[in-house]
Amino acid sequence: MAEPINGTVTVNIDEKYMTAHIVVTEPLHGGKPVTEEEARRTVAENGIRYNVIESAFDDIFKGGGYGHSVLLAKGDAPVDGENGYLKYYFEQASAAVIKEDEFGNVDYRDLGTIKNIKQGEVIADIVPETPGKPGKDIRGVVQNQFPGKPAKVYSGNGVAVSEDGTKLIAAVSGNLRWNKDRFVVDDVLTISDDVDLSVGNIDFIGDIVIKGNINEGFVVKAVGDINVFGNITGASVTSESSISVRLGIINSEVKAAGDITASFCENSTIESNGNCTAQSFVSCTLFSNGNLTAKGGKSAIVGGKYTCLSDVEANYIGSDTYIRTIITLGNVAVLAEEKIEHEKKLKEYNQQLEQLNLVCETLQKQKKAGQLPQQREEMLATSIRAKFGHMKAINAIKARIADIEKEINGNNDLKVKVNRAIFPGVTIRINNSRLTVSDKKTTCKIGMNDNREIVITC
């Protein structure tokens, strides 16, 4: 007869104490079986006390799972923290993007290489690191996690971290560009060569410095100043501030809210809300809200139409070829037209005010005689409000008319100063008066006398 063999219990634990398996064998030949109590005692003796799977004992002792390795316990692995990072709202690439219109046409001058950004605008969110979560092995021993690392924040020129430390923002308004490993914001856009097909059209929120030329067919716009080291040729240039051109403006349209200065201007349309200054203006159509000055040894205004709301000065005006040159000073015509429109409105408001006064007087008399119906009470209140509104508008119109009259009278001091010579073919208009030069005059001033006639004083 075979010798009895008792049942056995074995607990297998991995080297990191994160899992444990139990194996219970059946007795053979009448041997003694392992009880659940003995199995639990063995588990305890192995130090297993955390996340013990109770169903493992049922699987073995009630479900007949003898001889099988049954998962007994499983620890909680630590969860490492995640590193912080930057969540960008702009593409890091600076490649040109060719755009098509609805008909599939492509303008190769419009490359979209400038990324305008306003001060305070968010460039990226700084996503913080996470601490992670500690774990615990099957003995109940805490297993430490590795916390995440803070985001590497690179703030280039013109970029700052927000006060709460959660964002990268533009510290200035300008051009946003990617430089190696970070964004920078240039408040001055510098073009190191010509504005051509390699650069494309420019529409910038700050100042622009162009160290070459602005070539034919290109458009340059800026909120700030535009400074061109070369020529502007056959281009359109607009600034909400001032424009300075070291060389010339040729066959171009140039407009500025401030001053415009250049070495020379030829066959161009120029509009300035400030002063216009160059050594020469040839065959231009020009408007200046300030002074028009041609200065330098051979400074001249030759050919074209020039409208200036202040004074004009040049060494030479016109030429000995009698080229047609028209200079208009002052804006009396515009002001006079505005005055007429205001006077029409004033007449309309006065007529309406008379009617409102009549309505108010009539309703107030009726109210004194007896109670007014609700509808007429509302009419009286509306009429009174309209009356005061008209009186306010009338006072504002009268004030503007007075300002216009003052400005018109002040325009009598406008003058053209000729340092060398003015030639036949030149027409001078000051306010509503006009003078055509019939013969060459040297070193003179042209202005209005007390009779509001244009006279030349040599």
Tab-separated table of C-alpha atoms in Angstrom, residues 15-296:
chain	number	residue	atom	x	y	z
A	15	GLU	CA	10.826	40.082	-6.510
A	16	LYS	CA	9.175	43.505	-6.253
A	17	TYR	CA	6.424	42.246	-3.913
A	18	MET	CA	3.733	43.454	-6.286
A	19	THR	CA	2.009	40.079	-6.934
A	20	ALA	CA	1.612	36.798	-5.095
A	21	HIS	CA	0.213	33.478	-6.266
A	22	ILE	CA	-0.854	30.534	-4.117
A	23	VAL	CA	-0.726	26.851	-5.039
A	24	VAL	CA	-2.496	24.244	-2.853
A	25	THR	CA	-2.080	20.540	-3.668
A	26	GLU	CA	-4.480	17.749	-2.761
A	27	PRO	CA	-3.395	14.965	-0.373
A	28	LEU	CA	-2.680	11.544	-1.841
A	29	HIS	CA	-3.239	8.039	-0.473
A	30	GLY	CA	-5.156	9.236	2.570
A	31	GLY	CA	-2.784	12.045	3.481
A	32	LYS	CA	-3.855	15.106	5.440
A	33	PRO	CA	-5.441	17.944	3.422
A	34	VAL	CA	-4.526	21.643	3.779
A	35	THR	CA	-7.214	23.621	5.522
A	36	GLU	CA	-8.179	27.180	4.575
A	37	GLU	CA	-7.017	28.298	8.013
A	38	GLU	CA	-3.562	26.799	7.383
A	39	ALA	CA	-3.415	28.483	3.965
A	40	ARG	CA	-4.303	31.843	5.444
A	41	ARG	CA	-1.682	31.413	8.142
A	42	THR	CA	0.961	30.698	5.498
A	43	VAL	CA	-0.060	33.809	3.600
A	44	ALA	CA	0.267	35.904	6.755
A	45	GLU	CA	3.664	34.366	7.538
A	46	ASN	CA	4.856	35.562	4.097
A	47	GLY	CA	3.958	39.133	5.036
A	48	ILE	CA	1.109	39.450	2.561
A	49	ARG	CA	-1.478	41.819	4.017
A	50	TYR	CA	-2.494	44.329	1.325
A	51	ASN	CA	-4.984	43.779	-1.495
A	52	VAL	CA	-5.455	40.090	-0.622
A	53	ILE	CA	-7.964	38.595	-3.049
A	54	GLU	CA	-10.490	36.742	-0.862
A	55	SER	CA	-12.044	34.950	-3.780
A	56	ALA	CA	-8.746	33.077	-4.270
A	57	PHE	CA	-9.527	30.916	-1.224
A	58	ASP	CA	-13.009	30.170	-2.512
A	59	ASP	CA	-11.554	29.192	-5.892
A	60	ILE	CA	-9.256	26.678	-4.185
A	61	PHE	CA	-11.265	25.274	-1.284
A	62	LYS	CA	-14.779	25.519	-2.698
A	63	GLY	CA	-14.172	25.528	-6.394
A	64	GLY	CA	-11.681	22.675	-6.548
A	65	GLY	CA	-8.754	24.735	-7.722
A	66	TYR	CA	-6.121	22.385	-6.287
A	67	GLY	CA	-2.802	22.221	-8.060
A	68	HIS	CA	-3.350	25.513	-9.934
A	69	SER	CA	-1.461	28.777	-9.391
A	70	VAL	CA	-4.123	31.252	-8.245
A	71	LEU	CA	-3.558	35.015	-8.010
A	72	LEU	CA	-3.635	35.796	-4.311
A	73	ALA	CA	-2.716	39.474	-4.023
A	74	LYS	CA	-1.807	42.368	-6.284
A	75	GLY	CA	-0.210	45.641	-5.203
A	76	ASP	CA	-0.935	49.107	-6.582
A	77	ALA	CA	1.865	50.261	-8.840
A	78	PRO	CA	2.900	53.893	-8.421
A	79	VAL	CA	1.757	56.283	-11.179
A	80	ASP	CA	4.543	58.593	-12.224
A	81	GLY	CA	3.680	62.238	-12.791
A	82	GLU	CA	3.543	63.712	-16.295
A	83	ASN	CA	5.993	66.391	-17.335
A	84	GLY	CA	4.719	69.896	-17.934
A	85	TYR	CA	4.695	71.186	-21.511
A	86	LEU	CA	3.781	74.183	-23.650
A	87	LYS	CA	0.552	74.086	-25.622
A	88	TYR	CA	1.163	76.471	-28.526
A	89	TYR	CA	-1.573	78.342	-30.356
A	90	PHE	CA	0.617	79.188	-33.352
A	91	GLU	CA	2.491	77.101	-35.898
A	92	GLN	CA	6.220	77.032	-35.307
A	93	ALA	CA	7.001	76.819	-39.015
A	94	SER	CA	7.561	80.112	-40.825
A	95	ALA	CA	7.169	78.816	-44.361
A	96	ALA	CA	5.276	80.923	-46.872
A	97	VAL	CA	1.662	79.962	-47.472
A	98	ILE	CA	0.365	80.575	-50.999
A	99	LYS	CA	-3.327	81.462	-50.935
A	100	GLU	CA	-5.884	80.928	-53.663
A	101	ASP	CA	-9.010	82.989	-54.177
A	102	GLU	CA	-12.435	81.496	-54.871
A	103	PHE	CA	-11.568	81.218	-58.558
A	104	GLY	CA	-8.284	79.409	-57.953
A	105	ASN	CA	-6.137	82.419	-58.768
A	106	VAL	CA	-2.868	82.736	-56.849
A	107	ASP	CA	-1.146	85.964	-55.853
A	108	TYR	CA	2.488	85.034	-55.393
A	109	ARG	CA	3.112	88.391	-53.749
A	110	ASP	CA	0.838	87.490	-50.840
A	111	LEU	CA	2.959	84.954	-48.950
A	112	GLY	CA	1.509	85.424	-45.471
A	113	THR	CA	4.943	85.293	-43.825
A	114	ILE	CA	4.123	88.003	-41.274
A	115	LYS	CA	2.274	86.861	-38.132
A	116	ASN	CA	0.865	89.944	-36.439
A	117	ILE	CA	0.217	89.575	-32.732
A	118	LYS	CA	-1.058	92.141	-30.241
A	119	GLN	CA	0.444	92.860	-26.842
A	120	GLY	CA	-1.066	90.555	-24.219
A	121	GLU	CA	-2.231	87.945	-26.734
A	122	VAL	CA	-1.648	84.357	-25.601
A	123	ILE	CA	1.070	82.461	-27.472
A	124	ALA	CA	0.982	79.258	-25.435
A	125	ASP	CA	-0.519	77.719	-22.312
A	126	ILE	CA	2.034	76.503	-19.763
A	127	VAL	CA	0.590	73.126	-18.819
A	128	PRO	CA	1.890	72.271	-15.318
A	129	GLU	CA	3.502	68.985	-14.361
A	130	THR	CA	1.473	66.436	-12.363
A	131	PRO	CA	2.704	64.951	-9.052
A	132	GLY	CA	1.662	61.401	-9.865
A	133	LYS	CA	0.322	58.942	-7.310
A	134	PRO	CA	2.208	56.681	-4.860
A	135	GLY	CA	1.615	52.950	-4.913
A	136	LYS	CA	1.687	50.185	-2.321
A	137	ASP	CA	3.055	46.615	-2.517
A	138	ILE	CA	1.336	43.509	-1.200
A	139	ARG	CA	3.092	43.977	2.142
A	140	GLY	CA	1.484	47.406	2.502
A	141	VAL	CA	4.776	49.211	1.924
A	142	VAL	CA	4.382	52.561	0.094
A	143	GLN	CA	6.049	52.686	-3.325
A	144	ASN	CA	7.062	56.224	-4.224
A	145	GLN	CA	6.359	57.633	-7.648
A	146	PHE	CA	8.522	59.923	-9.794
A	147	PRO	CA	6.848	63.367	-10.001
A	148	GLY	CA	6.667	65.115	-13.372
A	149	LYS	CA	9.145	67.823	-14.285
A	150	PRO	CA	8.071	71.426	-14.880
A	151	ALA	CA	7.737	72.580	-18.484
A	152	LYS	CA	10.845	74.107	-20.016
A	153	VAL	CA	9.729	77.645	-20.691
A	154	TYR	CA	11.802	79.617	-23.185
A	155	SER	CA	10.659	83.210	-23.487
A	156	GLY	CA	12.424	85.033	-26.303
A	157	ASN	CA	12.550	88.763	-26.934
A	158	GLY	CA	9.110	90.319	-26.822
A	159	VAL	CA	7.613	87.293	-25.040
A	160	ALA	CA	6.799	87.099	-21.328
A	161	VAL	CA	5.219	84.778	-18.789
A	162	SER	CA	1.835	85.950	-17.531
A	163	GLU	CA	1.548	87.130	-13.918
A	164	ASP	CA	-0.161	83.913	-12.844
A	165	GLY	CA	2.552	81.846	-14.523
A	166	THR	CA	0.126	79.882	-16.681
A	167	LYS	CA	0.694	81.421	-20.110
A	168	LEU	CA	3.272	82.751	-22.536
A	169	ILE	CA	2.065	86.099	-23.846
A	170	ALA	CA	3.262	88.756	-26.270
A	171	ALA	CA	5.004	91.476	-24.273
A	172	VAL	CA	4.765	93.838	-27.262
A	173	SER	CA	2.744	94.064	-30.446
A	174	GLY	CA	4.672	92.892	-33.492
A	175	ASN	CA	5.704	89.982	-35.686
A	176	LEU	CA	5.601	86.544	-34.061
A	177	ARG	CA	8.285	84.198	-35.353
A	178	TRP	CA	9.951	80.949	-34.318
A	179	ASN	CA	13.658	81.307	-33.591
A	180	LYS	CA	15.451	77.976	-33.055
A	181	ASP	CA	13.637	76.731	-29.935
A	182	ARG	CA	11.350	79.578	-28.963
A	183	PHE	CA	8.950	82.251	-30.170
A	184	VAL	CA	10.021	85.885	-30.303
A	185	VAL	CA	7.996	89.014	-31.063
A	186	ASP	CA	9.696	91.749	-33.080
A	187	ASP	CA	8.098	95.154	-32.575
A	188	VAL	CA	10.234	96.356	-35.487
A	189	LEU	CA	10.103	94.296	-38.669
A	190	THR	CA	13.456	94.479	-40.464
A	191	ILE	CA	13.744	93.404	-44.103
A	192	SER	CA	17.453	93.050	-44.853
A	193	ASP	CA	17.069	93.357	-48.648
A	194	ASP	CA	14.403	94.286	-51.224
A	195	VAL	CA	10.689	93.686	-50.877
A	196	ASP	CA	10.287	91.227	-53.747
A	197	LEU	CA	8.886	87.749	-54.384
A	198	SER	CA	11.089	86.299	-51.657
A	199	VAL	CA	9.367	88.539	-49.096
A	200	GLY	CA	5.928	89.201	-50.541
A	201	ASN	CA	3.448	91.868	-49.483
A	202	ILE	CA	3.750	93.154	-45.936
A	203	ASP	CA	0.971	94.122	-43.530
A	204	PHE	CA	2.550	94.748	-40.131
A	205	ILE	CA	1.289	95.915	-36.753
A	206	GLY	CA	4.472	97.839	-35.820
A	207	ASP	CA	7.388	99.694	-37.411
A	208	ILE	CA	9.051	98.464	-40.629
A	209	VAL	CA	12.666	98.974	-41.675
A	210	ILE	CA	13.465	97.986	-45.278
A	211	LYS	CA	17.175	98.061	-46.061
A	212	GLY	CA	16.618	97.687	-49.800
A	213	ASN	CA	13.926	98.784	-52.242
A	214	ILE	CA	10.186	98.208	-52.419
A	215	ASN	CA	9.802	96.801	-55.897
A	216	GLU	CA	7.050	97.171	-58.455
A	217	GLY	CA	3.671	95.630	-57.708
A	218	PHE	CA	4.182	95.069	-53.990
A	219	VAL	CA	2.059	96.383	-51.126
A	220	VAL	CA	3.517	97.449	-47.777
A	221	LYS	CA	1.296	98.508	-44.869
A	222	ALA	CA	2.257	99.345	-41.298
A	223	VAL	CA	0.599	100.631	-38.155
A	224	GLY	CA	3.933	102.195	-37.191
A	225	ASP	CA	6.642	104.021	-39.119
A	226	ILE	CA	8.038	102.771	-42.441
A	227	ASN	CA	11.710	103.472	-43.095
A	228	VAL	CA	13.025	102.579	-46.583
A	229	PHE	CA	16.752	102.756	-47.311
A	230	GLY	CA	16.295	102.461	-51.083
A	231	ASN	CA	13.561	103.445	-53.569
A	232	ILE	CA	9.822	102.857	-53.663
A	233	THR	CA	9.099	102.013	-57.302
A	234	GLY	CA	5.660	101.138	-58.671
A	235	ALA	CA	4.442	100.076	-55.238
A	236	SER	CA	1.684	100.896	-52.768
A	237	VAL	CA	2.888	101.955	-49.308
A	238	THR	CA	0.640	102.954	-46.402
A	239	SER	CA	1.486	103.873	-42.824
A	240	GLU	CA	-0.694	104.852	-39.876
A	241	SER	CA	2.341	106.835	-38.732
A	242	SER	CA	5.171	108.316	-40.838
A	243	ILE	CA	7.123	107.231	-43.928
A	244	SER	CA	10.788	107.979	-44.573
A	245	VAL	CA	12.481	107.089	-47.883
A	246	ARG	CA	16.225	107.587	-48.133
A	247	LEU	CA	16.107	107.636	-51.951
A	248	GLY	CA	13.049	108.205	-54.136
A	249	ILE	CA	9.340	107.588	-54.562
A	250	ILE	CA	8.724	106.694	-58.210
A	251	ASN	CA	5.417	105.791	-59.930
A	252	SER	CA	3.962	104.793	-56.590
A	253	GLU	CA	1.041	105.422	-54.250
A	254	VAL	CA	2.214	106.497	-50.808
A	255	LYS	CA	-0.052	107.427	-47.914
A	256	ALA	CA	0.772	108.271	-44.288
A	257	ALA	CA	-1.117	109.509	-41.242
A	258	GLY	CA	2.046	111.390	-40.274
A	259	ASP	CA	4.920	112.969	-42.191
A	260	ILE	CA	6.376	111.765	-45.501
A	261	THR	CA	10.026	112.453	-46.308
A	262	ALA	CA	12.075	111.361	-49.333
A	263	SER	CA	15.022	112.404	-51.428
A	264	PHE	CA	12.799	112.883	-54.491
A	265	CYS	CA	9.282	112.079	-55.687
A	266	GLU	CA	8.331	111.432	-59.309
A	267	ASN	CA	5.024	110.586	-61.025
A	268	SER	CA	3.484	109.458	-57.751
A	269	THR	CA	0.296	109.933	-55.781
A	270	ILE	CA	1.188	111.074	-52.271
A	271	GLU	CA	-1.100	111.754	-49.335
A	272	SER	CA	0.064	112.885	-45.921
A	273	ASN	CA	-1.828	113.974	-42.836
A	274	GLY	CA	1.383	115.705	-41.746
A	275	ASN	CA	4.200	117.431	-43.604
A	276	CYS	CA	5.720	116.399	-46.948
A	277	THR	CA	9.430	116.992	-47.500
A	278	ALA	CA	11.777	116.069	-50.382
A	279	GLN	CA	14.458	117.685	-52.499
A	280	SER	CA	12.191	117.558	-55.539
A	281	PHE	CA	8.607	116.789	-56.504
A	282	VAL	CA	8.118	116.081	-60.207
A	283	SER	CA	4.727	115.421	-61.857
A	284	CYS	CA	3.074	114.247	-58.639
A	285	THR	CA	-0.461	114.437	-57.326
A	286	LEU	CA	0.028	115.361	-53.688
A	287	PHE	CA	-2.076	116.220	-50.652
A	288	SER	CA	-0.523	117.450	-47.415
A	289	ASN	CA	-2.372	118.407	-44.272
A	290	GLY	CA	0.751	120.267	-43.142
A	291	ASN	CA	3.624	121.970	-44.925
A	292	LEU	CA	4.994	121.042	-48.355
A	293	THR	CA	8.724	121.666	-48.499
A	294	ALA	CA	11.244	121.042	-51.273
A	295	LYS	CA	14.624	121.702	-49.733
A	296	GLY	CA	18.204	121.402	-50.917
